[in-house]
CSV table of C-alpha atoms and ligand atoms in Angstrom, one decimal:
chain,number,residue,atom,x,y,z
A,9,MET,CA,17.7,-21.0,-20.0
A,10,MET,CA,17.7,-18.1,-17.5
A,11,THR,CA,14.9,-18.3,-14.9
A,12,ILE,CA,13.0,-15.0,-14.6
A,13,LEU,CA,13.0,-13.8,-11.1
A,14,HIS,CA,9.7,-12.2,-10.1
A,15,PRO,CA,10.0,-9.8,-7.2
A,16,ILE,CA,8.5,-11.0,-4.0
A,17,LEU,CA,5.3,-8.9,-3.4
A,18,PHE,CA,4.7,-7.8,0.2
A,19,VAL,CA,1.0,-7.2,0.1
A,20,GLY,CA,-1.3,-5.5,2.7
A,21,ALA,CA,-4.4,-7.7,3.1
A,22,GLY,CA,-6.3,-5.0,4.8
A,23,PRO,CA,-8.0,-5.3,8.2
A,24,GLY,CA,-10.1,-8.3,7.6
A,25,ASP,CA,-13.0,-7.8,5.2
A,26,PRO,CA,-11.7,-9.5,2.1
A,27,GLU,CA,-13.1,-6.7,0.0
A,28,LEU,CA,-10.7,-4.2,1.7
A,29,ILE,CA,-7.6,-5.5,-0.1
A,30,THR,CA,-6.5,-3.2,-2.9
A,31,VAL,CA,-7.2,-4.1,-6.5
A,32,LYS,CA,-3.5,-4.4,-7.0
A,33,GLY,CA,-3.1,-6.7,-4.0
A,34,LEU,CA,-6.0,-8.9,-5.3
A,35,LYS,CA,-4.4,-9.2,-8.7
A,36,ALA,CA,-1.1,-10.3,-7.1
A,37,LEU,CA,-3.0,-13.1,-5.2
A,38,GLN,CA,-4.7,-14.1,-8.4
A,39,MET,CA,-1.4,-14.6,-10.1
A,40,ALA,CA,0.6,-16.1,-7.2
A,41,ASP,CA,2.2,-19.6,-7.1
A,42,LEU,CA,3.0,-19.3,-3.4
A,43,VAL,CA,1.5,-17.2,-0.7
A,44,VAL,CA,3.0,-17.0,2.8
A,45,TYR,CA,0.3,-15.3,4.9
A,46,ALA,CA,0.1,-14.1,8.5
A,47,GLY,CA,-2.7,-16.5,9.6
A,48,SER,CA,-3.5,-14.9,12.9
A,49,LEU,CA,-5.1,-11.8,11.3
A,50,VAL,CA,-5.3,-12.3,7.5
A,51,ASN,CA,-8.8,-13.4,6.5
A,52,PRO,CA,-8.4,-16.9,5.0
A,53,ALA,CA,-11.2,-16.1,2.5
A,54,LEU,CA,-8.5,-14.2,0.6
A,55,LEU,CA,-6.9,-17.5,-0.2
A,56,ASP,CA,-9.9,-18.4,-2.3
A,57,GLU,CA,-8.5,-16.0,-4.8
A,58,LEU,CA,-5.3,-18.1,-5.5
A,59,PRO,CA,-5.2,-19.9,-8.8
A,60,GLN,CA,-5.5,-23.6,-8.8
A,61,GLY,CA,-2.4,-25.4,-7.7
A,62,ALA,CA,-1.0,-22.4,-5.8
A,63,GLU,CA,0.4,-23.1,-2.4
A,64,ALA,CA,-0.5,-21.2,0.8
A,65,ILE,CA,1.7,-21.4,3.9
A,66,ASP,CA,0.5,-19.9,7.3
A,67,SER,CA,3.5,-18.0,8.8
A,68,ALA,CA,1.9,-17.9,12.3
A,69,SER,CA,4.1,-20.7,13.6
A,70,LEU,CA,7.2,-20.1,11.5
A,71,THR,CA,10.4,-18.3,12.4
A,72,LEU,CA,11.9,-15.6,10.1
A,73,GLU,CA,14.4,-18.2,8.8
A,74,GLN,CA,11.6,-20.6,8.0
A,75,VAL,CA,9.6,-18.0,6.2
A,76,MET,CA,12.6,-17.1,4.1
A,77,GLU,CA,13.4,-20.8,3.5
A,78,ASN,CA,9.9,-21.2,2.0
A,79,MET,CA,10.0,-18.0,-0.2
A,80,ILE,CA,13.6,-17.9,-1.5
A,81,PRO,CA,13.8,-21.2,-3.3
A,82,ALA,CA,10.4,-20.6,-4.8
A,83,VAL,CA,11.4,-17.2,-6.2
A,84,ARG,CA,14.7,-18.7,-7.6
A,85,ALA,CA,12.6,-21.4,-9.3
A,86,GLY,CA,10.7,-18.6,-11.2
A,87,LYS,CA,7.6,-18.7,-9.0
A,88,ARG,CA,5.5,-15.7,-8.2
A,89,VAL,CA,5.6,-15.3,-4.4
A,90,VAL,CA,3.3,-13.1,-2.3
A,91,ARG,CA,4.0,-12.3,1.4
A,92,LEU,CA,0.6,-11.4,2.7
A,93,HIS,CA,0.5,-9.2,5.8
A,94,THR,CA,-2.4,-7.9,7.8
A,95,GLY,CA,-3.5,-4.3,7.3
A,96,ASP,CA,-0.6,-2.3,5.9
A,97,PRO,CA,2.7,-4.1,5.8
A,98,GLY,CA,4.5,-1.0,6.8
A,99,LEU,CA,3.0,-0.9,10.3
A,100,TYR,CA,4.1,-3.5,12.9
A,101,GLY,CA,4.6,-5.8,9.9
A,102,ALA,CA,8.1,-7.1,10.5
A,103,ILE,CA,8.8,-6.7,6.8
A,104,GLN,CA,12.2,-4.9,7.2
A,105,GLU,CA,13.9,-8.0,8.5
A,106,GLN,CA,12.7,-10.0,5.5
A,107,MET,CA,13.9,-7.4,3.1
A,108,GLU,CA,17.3,-7.4,4.7
A,109,VAL,CA,17.6,-11.1,4.0
A,110,LEU,CA,16.3,-10.5,0.4
A,111,ASP,CA,18.9,-7.7,-0.1
A,112,ARG,CA,21.7,-10.0,0.9
A,113,GLU,CA,20.3,-12.7,-1.4
A,114,GLN,CA,19.8,-10.1,-4.2
A,115,ILE,CA,16.2,-11.0,-4.6
A,116,PRO,CA,14.0,-8.1,-5.8
A,117,TYR,CA,10.7,-7.2,-4.0
A,118,LEU,CA,7.9,-4.7,-4.0
A,119,VAL,CA,5.4,-3.5,-1.5
A,120,ILE,CA,1.6,-3.1,-2.2
A,121,PRO,CA,0.1,-1.1,0.6
A,122,GLY,CA,-3.1,-2.0,2.5
A,123,VAL,CA,-5.8,-0.4,4.6
A,124,THR,CA,-4.5,-0.4,8.1
A,125,ALA,CA,-6.6,-1.2,11.2
A,126,ALA,CA,-6.8,2.4,12.3
A,127,PHE,CA,-8.7,3.5,9.3
A,128,ALA,CA,-10.9,0.4,9.4
A,129,ALA,CA,-11.8,1.3,13.0
A,130,ALA,CA,-12.5,4.9,12.1
A,131,ALA,CA,-14.7,3.7,9.3
A,132,SER,CA,-16.6,1.3,11.6
A,133,LEU,CA,-17.2,4.2,14.0
A,134,CYS,CA,-18.1,6.6,11.1
A,135,GLN,CA,-15.6,8.9,12.8
A,136,GLU,CA,-13.3,11.5,11.3
A,137,LEU,CA,-10.0,11.4,13.2
A,138,THR,CA,-9.1,15.0,12.5
A,139,LEU,CA,-11.5,17.8,13.2
A,140,PRO,CA,-10.8,21.5,12.9
A,141,GLU,CA,-10.0,23.1,16.2
A,142,VAL,CA,-10.2,19.7,18.0
A,143,SER,CA,-7.3,17.8,16.6
A,144,GLN,CA,-5.4,17.9,13.3
A,145,THR,CA,-3.0,15.2,14.3
A,146,LEU,CA,-3.1,11.4,14.5
A,147,VAL,CA,-0.5,9.5,16.3
A,148,LEU,CA,-0.2,5.7,15.5
A,149,THR,CA,1.7,4.0,18.3
A,150,ARG,CA,1.6,1.1,20.8
A,151,ALA,CA,2.3,0.5,24.4
A,152,ALA,CA,5.6,-1.2,25.2
A,153,GLY,CA,5.1,-4.9,25.5
A,154,ARG,CA,7.7,-7.5,24.7
A,155,THR,CA,8.8,-5.2,22.0
A,156,PRO,CA,10.2,-2.1,23.8
A,157,VAL,CA,9.2,1.4,22.7
A,158,PRO,CA,12.0,4.1,22.7
A,159,GLU,CA,12.0,6.3,25.8
A,160,ARG,CA,11.3,9.5,23.9
A,161,GLU,CA,8.1,7.9,22.5
A,162,GLN,CA,6.6,7.0,25.9
A,163,LEU,CA,2.9,7.2,25.8
A,164,ARG,CA,2.7,10.0,28.4
A,165,ARG,CA,4.8,12.2,26.1
A,166,LEU,CA,2.8,11.4,23.0
A,167,ALA,CA,-0.5,12.0,24.9
A,168,ALA,CA,0.8,15.4,26.2
A,169,ASN,CA,-0.3,17.3,23.0
A,170,GLY,CA,-3.9,16.1,23.3
A,171,GLY,CA,-4.2,15.0,19.6
A,172,THR,CA,-5.9,11.9,18.5
A,173,LEU,CA,-4.1,8.7,19.5
A,174,CYS,CA,-4.5,5.3,18.0
A,175,LEU,CA,-2.9,2.4,19.8
A,176,TYR,CA,-2.1,-0.9,18.2
A,177,LEU,CA,-1.2,-4.1,20.1
A,178,SER,CA,-2.2,-2.4,23.4
A,179,VAL,CA,-5.7,-3.5,24.4
A,180,GLY,CA,-4.4,-6.1,26.8
A,181,LEU,CA,-2.2,-3.5,28.5
A,182,LEU,CA,-4.9,-0.9,29.6
A,183,ASP,CA,-3.8,-1.1,33.2
A,184,ARG,CA,-0.6,0.5,32.3
A,185,VAL,CA,-1.8,2.5,29.2
A,186,ILE,CA,-4.6,4.5,31.0
A,187,PRO,CA,-2.4,6.0,33.8
A,188,ASP,CA,0.2,6.9,31.1
A,189,LEU,CA,-2.3,8.7,29.0
A,190,LEU,CA,-3.6,10.6,32.0
A,191,ALA,CA,0.0,11.5,33.0
A,192,GLY,CA,0.5,13.4,29.8
A,193,GLY,CA,-1.6,16.2,31.2
A,194,ALA,CA,-3.8,16.9,28.1
A,195,PHE,CA,-6.3,14.1,28.6
A,196,THR,CA,-8.7,13.7,31.6
A,197,GLU,CA,-10.8,10.9,32.9
A,198,ALA,CA,-13.6,12.3,30.8
A,199,THR,CA,-11.6,12.0,27.6
A,200,PRO,CA,-13.5,9.7,25.2
A,201,VAL,CA,-12.0,6.4,24.1
A,202,ALA,CA,-13.2,3.9,21.5
A,203,VAL,CA,-12.1,0.2,21.4
A,204,VAL,CA,-12.7,-1.5,18.2
A,205,TYR,CA,-12.3,-5.3,18.2
A,206,ARG,CA,-11.8,-7.0,14.8
A,207,ALA,CA,-12.8,-4.0,12.7
A,208,SER,CA,-14.5,-5.0,9.4
A,209,TRP,CA,-14.9,-8.7,10.4
A,210,PRO,CA,-18.4,-10.1,10.9
A,211,ASP,CA,-17.8,-10.4,14.7
A,212,GLU,CA,-16.5,-6.8,15.1
A,213,VAL,CA,-17.3,-5.2,18.4
A,214,SER,CA,-17.0,-1.4,19.2
A,215,LEU,CA,-17.0,0.0,22.7
A,216,LEU,CA,-17.3,3.6,23.5
A,217,GLY,CA,-16.3,5.0,26.9
A,218,THR,CA,-13.9,7.4,28.7
A,219,LEU,CA,-10.5,7.0,30.1
A,220,GLU,CA,-12.2,6.4,33.4
A,221,ASP,CA,-14.5,3.6,32.4
A,222,ILE,CA,-13.2,1.9,29.2
A,223,ARG,CA,-11.0,-0.6,31.1
A,224,GLU,CA,-14.1,-2.0,32.8
A,225,LYS,CA,-16.1,-2.1,29.5
A,226,VAL,CA,-13.2,-3.9,27.7
A,227,ALA,CA,-12.9,-6.4,30.6
A,228,ASP,CA,-16.7,-7.1,30.6
A,229,ALA,CA,-16.6,-7.7,26.8
A,230,GLY,CA,-13.6,-10.1,27.3
A,231,ILE,CA,-11.5,-8.3,24.7
A,232,THR,CA,-7.8,-9.0,25.2
A,233,ARG,CA,-6.4,-8.8,21.7
A,234,GLN,CA,-7.1,-7.9,18.0
A,235,ALA,CA,-8.4,-4.5,18.9
A,236,LEU,CA,-7.5,-1.0,18.5
A,237,VAL,CA,-7.8,1.8,21.1
A,238,LEU,CA,-8.6,5.3,19.8
A,239,VAL,CA,-8.3,8.2,22.2
A,240,GLY,CA,-9.1,11.9,21.8
A,241,GLU,CA,-11.7,14.6,21.9
A,242,VAL,CA,-12.7,14.0,18.2
A,243,LEU,CA,-14.7,11.1,19.5
A,244,ASN,CA,-16.9,13.5,21.5
A,245,ALA,CA,-17.6,16.0,18.8
A,246,ARG,CA,-20.8,14.4,17.8
A,247,ASN,CA,-22.2,14.1,21.3
A,248,ARG,CA,-21.6,17.7,22.0
A,249,GLY,CA,-23.4,18.8,19.0
A,250,VAL,CA,-20.7,21.3,18.2
A,251,SER,CA,-20.2,22.0,14.5
A,252,HIS,CA,-16.7,21.4,13.2
A,253,LYS,CA,-16.9,22.6,9.7
A,254,SER,CA,-13.7,22.6,7.7
A,255,ARG,CA,-12.4,25.7,5.9
A,256,LEU,CA,-12.1,23.6,2.7
A,257,TYR,CA,-15.8,23.7,2.0
A,258,ALA,CA,-16.6,27.0,3.6
A,259,ALA,CA,-18.4,29.4,1.2
A,260,ASP,CA,-16.0,32.3,1.8
A,261,PHE,CA,-12.8,30.2,1.4
A,262,THR,CA,-10.8,30.6,-1.8
A,263,HIS,CA,-8.6,27.8,-3.0
A,264,GLY,CA,-7.1,26.4,-6.2
A,265,PHE,CA,-10.4,25.0,-7.4
A,266,ARG,CA,-13.0,27.6,-6.2
A,267,GLU,CA,-13.3,31.4,-5.7
A,268,GLY,CA,-14.7,32.1,-2.3
A,269,GLN,CA,-17.7,34.4,-2.0
A,270,PRO,CA,-17.8,37.0,0.9
A,271,GLU,CA,-20.2,36.0,3.6
B,1,SAH,N1,-0.1,-4.2,9.9
B,1,SAH,C1,-1.3,-4.2,10.7
B,1,SAH,C2,-1.0,-4.2,12.2
B,1,SAH,C3,-0.3,-5.4,12.7
B,1,SAH,S1,-0.1,-5.4,14.4
B,1,SAH,C4,-2.2,-3.0,10.3
B,1,SAH,O1,-1.7,-2.2,9.5
B,1,SAH,O2,-3.3,-3.0,10.7
B,1,SAH,C5,-1.5,-6.2,15.0
B,1,SAH,C6,-2.5,-5.3,15.7
B,1,SAH,O3,-3.1,-4.5,14.8
B,1,SAH,C7,-3.5,-5.9,16.6
B,1,SAH,O4,-3.0,-6.2,17.9
B,1,SAH,C8,-4.5,-4.9,16.7
B,1,SAH,O5,-4.2,-3.9,17.6
B,1,SAH,C9,-4.4,-4.2,15.3
B,1,SAH,N2,-5.4,-4.8,14.4
B,1,SAH,C10,-5.2,-5.5,13.3
B,1,SAH,N3,-6.3,-5.8,12.6
B,1,SAH,C11,-7.3,-5.2,13.3
B,1,SAH,C12,-8.7,-5.2,13.2
B,1,SAH,N4,-9.3,-5.7,12.1
B,1,SAH,N5,-9.4,-4.6,14.1
B,1,SAH,C13,-8.8,-4.0,15.2
B,1,SAH,N6,-7.5,-4.0,15.4
B,1,SAH,C14,-6.8,-4.6,14.5
């Protein structure tokens, strides 16, 4: 009898709150025979969704080879395998290298997206990341750590346009990050910064400051990892009391769904 090969599902677990996984991702967990999950940031409460008898393996201490050695025989035996990644699998998720192995092995796979940490942090702050005439751009990036960043993407270059920046994997590198952000020329020491630790988890912490004082606030709070750094004038809009109304809902603005009225 031919064994049916179920595609491996790369699922975004979301930022932490188990209710922030997608409906599709949740259904995948509820049908899984094997889940290999990134234990450092995936909320273990999600594993309660697995059917009885399903197996869960934490990938935190495994190598790529070991992850694949767990998943491939299971798929070949007809099992439903979920690879559960934090946030969205497409950002700093190391999924490409797994897919390359699966391509070689001719094993099918699909990706189910997730809520990335940047949007969980923005939600925690009740903050719109794009405001008319302040910034219409969001850059998702990181400081170079053990993983290098291509030269043309150095922080000072990305910071030079003054748009909103969101830094993953960088809260422990602020000594280097802050001078780089200032060197771009668009930001100043007064530019607002938010650091959100474990967005959407019960022990979440948000710190608000500026490029001048955020380093000290982060050090005082003892935050060295699992945090996101947001930078840009959008974070100041509320304080300044300036209105940033969008054109979309302006009374005199005509678009496909509404005829504008002259003011
Ligand atoms: N794929 C993930 C990112 C993995 S890289 C995503 O889309 O969110 C891991 C980094 O993501 C952490 O170092 C931290 O910078 C950020 N991160 C992940 N979850 C977070 C959370 N709940 N709150 C704040 N930052 C988080």
